[in-house]
Amino acid sequence: MTNQGLPETGVEIRLASRPNGFPVRENFEIAEAPVPAPGEGEILVRNEVMSVDPAMRGRMNDVQSYVPPFQLGKALDGGAVGEVIASNSPRFQVGQHVLHGLGWREYATLDAERAAPVDPDAAPLNAYLGVLGMPGMTAYVGLFEIAKFREGDTVFVSGAAGAVGSLVGQLAKQNGAAKVIGSAGSAEKVRYLTEELGFDAAFNYKDGPVAEQLAQAAPDGIDVYFDNVGGDHLEAAIDQLNDFGRIAACGAISVYNDTDPTPGPRNMFQIVKKRLNIRGFIVIDHVDLRERFQTDVAPLVRDGRLRYTETVVEGLRNAPDAFFGLLRGENTGKMLVTV
Ligand code: NDP
């Protein structure tokens, strides 16, 4: 294979320094980097759209977790979809579109085994990073596998207008939830949940104590809490859960920028009294459910029964702003960046 016509350099976004609290521009560096030609078994992808995820904040700290931390001076990474522009692998032809994990750069050279084909005719490319991708799978796994959702359950989900939360509520509703309640950070998001996504009730957690607003929305208690937020949301949900209630602990975005350890919920003994089940999960541990997820969810997306929206920031150089925006709640649905 020759490199004729292939890019020699491309823009990438690096971690320049580790944030202390809420991230700032200086934590990021925009650099022009050489684009390696694909070796044996590799492909070169021109990224078109990429995902911006809350979990990236944790990886900016120098701590061990379920994924290694980002390295200083190195490009960030995350889900991306792009077009194969050179291939040294029989798996992919030039012109095909693939999903892979090397976002935050214009061009990605990677082992073809680490890319999955996507079909732009079956769904818009963006959907493979949202409703049909990792966030969709997170909602599906968390609700059905972790929280063991059952018909007739009353479900409360926080971060409800985001990529994961908006799908949790709709999936619960469509599978026979007695009531679905969501919390989000603005009046417009509350309106979106109740008027467009079919949530039975929603509240703006900035309007008053979560415990009071949740008690008002769910006077008969809740059976499932899908936790995207942690903190006071988690404490309020524990108070409101019925006996044998279940919590899918998915995320805790309210504490991601904390510089000191956050005090836990003050009502942990309720877990004993009510025989609650609280279970954390990481979606990548559940690849065995991917096929079931595709079978169940893709038709709902195709015929419009599962609605989704995106907040799209234009331009790779604006990706740090998209990340700040995500942490501030500027997104409704999935936060994406066009490269
Ligand atoms: P979202 O699309 O929900 O975006 C993040 C949202 O969090 C913002 O839009 C904002 O909405 C909300 N938020 C920010 N700060 C706060 C705060 N202090 N209190 C309450 N809400 C806040 O992101 P995702 O759907 O991608 O992720 C949702 C959660 O799921 C995150 O916690 C993430 O880490 C977790 N996650 C976990 C996975 C797993 O495998 N366990 C996989 C994927 C995601 P608002 O305007 O409502 O404040």
XYZ file of C-alpha atoms and ligand atoms in Angstrom:
387
model
C 0.000 0.000 0.000
C 1.335 3.464 -0.799
C 0.740 6.546 1.275
C -0.076 8.639 -1.748
C -2.812 11.114 -1.019
C -2.966 10.176 2.656
C -2.654 12.844 5.339
C 0.739 13.226 6.973
C -0.491 15.221 9.945
C -3.770 15.828 11.703
C -5.188 17.748 14.642
C -5.511 16.002 17.993
C -6.612 17.152 21.451
C -4.259 16.254 24.266
C -4.468 16.340 28.032
C -2.036 19.125 28.937
C -2.573 19.030 32.706
C -4.857 17.308 35.168
C -7.911 19.348 36.233
C -8.271 20.346 39.849
C -12.035 20.636 40.227
C -13.979 21.789 37.182
C -11.748 21.436 34.066
C -10.454 24.556 32.315
C -9.114 25.293 28.827
C -5.497 25.089 30.028
C -6.018 21.398 30.780
C -6.216 20.788 27.019
C -3.726 21.235 24.214
C -4.674 21.343 20.545
C -1.776 19.961 18.521
C -0.866 18.923 14.994
C 0.547 15.383 15.107
C 1.970 12.973 12.533
C -0.545 10.451 11.197
C 1.058 6.987 11.158
C 0.477 5.002 7.978
C -1.460 1.805 8.717
C 0.764 -1.227 9.280
C -0.135 -4.854 8.691
C -3.712 -5.503 9.848
C -4.359 -1.805 10.479
C -6.701 0.794 9.019
C -6.579 4.575 8.770
C -9.860 6.310 9.595
C -10.911 9.900 8.978
C -13.080 10.637 12.003
C -16.389 12.320 11.243
C -18.151 12.470 14.593
C -17.074 11.674 18.131
C -18.572 11.173 21.544
C -17.989 13.360 24.598
C -18.606 11.451 27.817
C -18.834 12.271 31.533
C -16.556 9.313 32.342
C -13.684 11.180 30.684
C -13.538 13.424 33.732
C -12.549 10.485 35.948
C -9.849 9.419 33.504
C -8.284 12.886 33.745
C -7.340 12.126 37.363
C -4.251 10.042 37.961
C -6.057 7.184 39.655
C -6.507 3.545 38.775
C -10.007 2.595 37.715
C -11.754 0.199 35.337
C -9.965 2.006 32.487
C -6.477 3.506 32.706
C -6.153 7.277 33.248
C -5.365 9.573 30.309
C -1.662 10.280 29.957
C -0.362 13.842 30.134
C 0.783 15.121 26.746
C -1.057 12.332 24.911
C -4.226 12.551 22.845
C -7.488 11.897 24.673
C -9.655 9.089 23.368
C -13.295 8.087 23.184
C -15.912 6.683 20.839
C -15.807 7.906 17.239
C -17.238 7.059 13.848
C -15.390 7.712 10.631
C -14.579 6.573 7.120
C -11.781 4.150 6.320
C -9.387 6.003 3.998
C -6.657 3.343 3.879
C -6.788 -0.309 4.757
C -4.145 -2.928 5.322
C -6.704 -5.420 6.543
C -9.100 -7.720 4.732
C -11.770 -6.763 7.285
C -12.397 -3.309 5.832
C -12.476 -1.633 2.435
C -11.668 2.005 1.807
C -14.933 3.955 1.995
C -16.513 1.831 4.710
C -17.634 3.453 7.959
C -16.447 2.144 11.313
C -16.988 2.706 15.028
C -13.853 2.693 17.180
C -12.315 4.158 20.331
C -9.813 6.707 19.014
C -11.778 9.936 18.989
C -10.369 13.357 19.902
C -8.247 13.349 16.729
C -8.848 13.981 13.056
C -7.277 10.732 11.868
C -6.967 7.437 13.702
C -4.626 4.599 12.786
C -5.674 1.413 14.521
C -5.786 -2.349 14.489
C -8.752 -3.345 12.325
C -9.810 -5.783 15.046
C -10.540 -2.798 17.281
C -13.077 -1.320 14.863
C -16.659 -2.381 14.184
C -18.463 -1.781 10.904
C -21.438 0.585 10.930
C -24.029 0.984 8.223
C -24.832 4.628 7.383
C -27.911 3.452 5.456
C -29.386 1.644 8.454
C -29.132 4.612 10.854
C -27.495 8.052 10.934
C -23.803 7.799 11.899
C -24.430 9.794 15.088
C -26.821 7.148 16.376
C -23.993 4.610 16.666
C -22.483 6.815 19.386
C -25.777 7.335 21.192
C -29.016 5.453 21.101
C -27.568 2.465 19.212
C -24.185 2.677 20.897
C -22.661 2.764 24.354
C -25.237 5.073 26.016
C -28.143 3.050 24.618
C -26.555 -0.155 25.800
C -25.941 1.411 29.239
C -29.607 2.322 29.587
C -30.660 -1.163 28.475
C -28.229 -3.086 30.694
C -28.840 -0.886 33.719
C -32.599 -1.036 33.533
C -33.173 -4.674 32.630
C -30.084 -6.550 33.841
C -29.023 -4.521 36.869
C -32.263 -2.996 38.206
C -34.260 -6.054 37.095
C -37.083 -3.844 35.873
C -40.525 -5.475 35.996
C -43.848 -4.437 34.524
C -45.728 -2.288 37.019
C -42.597 -0.753 38.569
C -42.417 2.940 39.323
C -39.066 4.134 38.016
C -37.086 7.243 38.881
C -34.125 8.242 36.724
C -31.777 11.177 37.312
C -29.870 12.903 34.516
C -33.100 12.103 32.703
C -32.669 14.428 29.719
C -29.180 13.119 28.949
C -28.061 10.388 26.577
C -28.538 7.483 28.986
C -31.369 8.866 31.142
C -33.668 9.799 28.278
C -33.548 6.208 27.026
C -33.988 4.642 30.471
C -37.273 6.474 30.985
C -38.647 5.602 27.569
C -37.622 1.945 27.778
C -39.280 1.654 31.192
C -42.436 3.300 29.936
C -42.659 1.098 26.875
C -42.168 -2.018 28.930
C -45.071 -1.383 31.235
C -43.792 0.886 34.016
C -46.603 2.101 36.242
C -44.953 5.501 36.388
C -41.721 7.068 35.140
C -40.249 10.104 36.876
C -37.197 12.035 35.721
C -35.066 14.812 37.137
C -33.065 17.276 35.081
C -31.443 20.687 35.403
C -33.758 23.091 33.557
C -37.409 23.874 32.918
C -36.901 23.216 29.217
C -35.522 19.737 29.953
C -38.468 19.026 32.260
C -40.834 20.031 29.467
C -38.920 17.820 27.003
C -39.268 14.810 29.316
C -42.990 15.103 29.956
C -44.184 16.541 26.647
C -41.898 14.843 24.155
C -40.600 11.653 25.757
C -43.741 10.608 27.617
C -42.386 10.709 31.190
C -45.283 10.786 33.666
C -43.589 13.372 35.852
C -40.351 15.340 35.938
C -38.781 18.041 38.063
C -35.913 20.495 37.921
C -33.540 19.516 40.725
C -32.338 23.124 40.916
C -35.838 24.305 41.945
C -35.669 22.857 45.473
C -34.553 19.878 47.571
C -34.568 16.665 45.520
C -36.071 14.737 48.452
C -39.125 17.013 48.556
C -39.636 17.115 44.814
C -39.274 13.354 44.482
C -41.676 12.671 47.370
C -44.213 14.909 45.671
C -43.795 13.219 42.296
C -43.913 9.686 43.751
C -46.285 9.715 46.743
C -46.541 5.905 46.598
C -42.782 5.441 46.470
C -40.524 4.111 43.729
C -39.411 0.574 42.901
C -36.369 1.339 40.748
C -33.872 4.175 40.866
C -31.511 4.533 37.920
C -28.731 6.699 39.341
C -26.725 8.887 36.995
C -26.033 11.626 39.509
C -25.275 10.370 43.046
C -25.200 12.828 45.981
C -28.519 14.234 47.128
C -30.357 12.385 44.342
C -29.169 9.054 45.714
C -30.112 9.965 49.267
C -33.574 11.093 48.170
C -34.106 7.912 46.157
C -33.131 5.684 49.104
C -35.745 7.492 51.203
C -38.402 7.077 48.544
C -37.738 3.466 47.535
C -40.326 0.864 48.477
C -39.359 -2.381 50.233
C -37.196 -4.599 48.012
C -36.521 -1.643 45.694
C -33.562 -1.746 43.325
C -30.930 0.836 42.429
C -28.847 0.620 39.268
C -25.776 2.682 40.194
C -24.669 3.921 36.784
C -22.874 7.183 37.493
C -22.452 10.024 39.968
C -21.881 13.119 37.854
C -22.646 15.463 40.761
C -19.338 14.492 42.374
C -17.012 14.085 39.356
C -15.419 17.508 39.863
C -15.220 17.320 43.651
C -11.741 17.841 45.045
C -12.516 16.227 48.429
C -14.272 12.921 49.096
C -18.021 13.498 49.185
C -19.984 12.401 52.277
C -22.226 9.442 51.456
C -26.016 9.390 51.809
C -26.990 9.856 55.454
C -29.730 7.246 55.279
C -27.787 4.067 54.528
C -29.629 2.089 57.217
C -32.737 2.355 55.027
C -30.988 -0.122 52.733
C -31.222 -2.702 55.495
C -34.700 -1.834 56.695
C -36.195 -1.866 53.223
C -34.045 -4.778 51.953
C -32.871 -2.643 49.028
C -30.590 -3.915 46.333
C -28.012 -1.407 45.108
C -25.768 -2.606 42.326
C -23.101 -0.752 40.412
C -22.237 -1.698 36.862
C -19.961 -0.822 33.962
C -21.461 -1.373 30.562
C -18.327 -2.909 29.026
C -18.738 -5.923 31.340
C -21.955 -6.823 29.537
C -20.935 -7.370 25.922
C -22.857 -10.650 26.060
C -26.070 -8.578 26.011
C -25.103 -6.591 22.914
C -27.012 -8.769 20.484
C -30.145 -8.747 22.614
C -29.839 -4.982 22.913
C -29.583 -4.616 19.129
C -32.538 -6.926 18.544
C -34.737 -5.159 21.074
C -33.734 -1.554 20.551
C -32.884 -1.112 16.851
C -36.505 -1.651 15.700
C -37.754 0.868 18.278
C -35.328 3.437 16.888
C -36.181 2.603 13.289
C -39.902 3.110 13.681
C -39.563 6.156 15.938
C -40.964 4.601 19.119
C -37.721 5.353 20.940
C -36.978 9.045 20.545
C -33.556 10.530 20.909
C -31.900 13.861 20.442
C -28.351 15.114 20.182
C -26.438 18.251 20.999
C -23.819 18.630 18.297
C -20.808 20.938 18.636
C -19.099 21.702 15.333
C -15.351 21.247 15.002
C -12.731 19.172 16.795
C -11.047 22.304 18.161
C -14.253 23.062 20.079
C -14.305 19.630 21.731
C -13.019 20.949 25.104
C -15.950 23.412 25.135
C -18.301 20.529 24.390
C -16.838 18.707 27.375
C -17.314 21.714 29.679
C -20.843 22.068 28.316
C -21.600 18.421 29.086
C -20.504 18.856 32.692
C -22.603 22.036 32.959
C -25.700 20.403 31.474
C -25.735 22.304 28.186
C -26.634 19.128 26.321
C -30.009 17.543 25.819
C -29.526 13.940 24.736
C -26.139 12.815 23.492
C -23.257 15.318 23.359
C -21.341 14.904 20.095
C -18.620 16.751 18.225
C -18.294 16.768 14.446
C -14.634 16.449 13.630
P -25.540 12.999 29.887
O -25.943 13.081 28.462
O -26.589 12.666 30.905
O -24.799 14.353 30.250
C -24.448 14.652 31.539
C -25.602 15.416 32.256
O -25.361 15.397 33.640
C -25.665 16.874 31.895
O -26.400 17.100 30.724
C -26.330 17.488 33.124
O -27.732 17.609 32.893
C -26.104 16.437 34.216
N -25.373 17.011 35.353
C -24.194 17.665 35.360
N -23.860 18.031 36.600
C -24.856 17.608 37.406
C -25.112 17.702 38.810
N -24.248 18.305 39.649
N -26.256 17.175 39.294
C -27.142 16.557 38.479
N -26.964 16.455 37.142
C -25.833 16.961 36.623
O -24.370 11.934 30.033
P -24.469 10.372 29.765
O -25.866 10.018 29.462
O -23.407 9.990 28.836
O -24.082 9.771 31.193
C -25.016 9.797 32.278
C -24.379 9.133 33.497
O -24.122 7.768 33.202
C -23.043 9.722 33.923
O -22.968 9.700 35.327
C -22.031 8.773 33.330
O -20.819 8.804 34.005
C -22.773 7.469 33.486
N -22.374 6.409 32.561
C -22.071 5.186 33.112
C -21.765 4.121 32.321
C -21.508 2.811 32.968
O -21.077 1.880 32.296
N -21.747 2.682 34.261
C -21.686 4.249 30.856
C -22.085 5.564 30.355
C -22.395 6.600 31.210
P -28.677 18.568 33.783
O -28.967 19.760 32.946
O -29.876 17.709 34.029
O -27.926 18.918 35.038
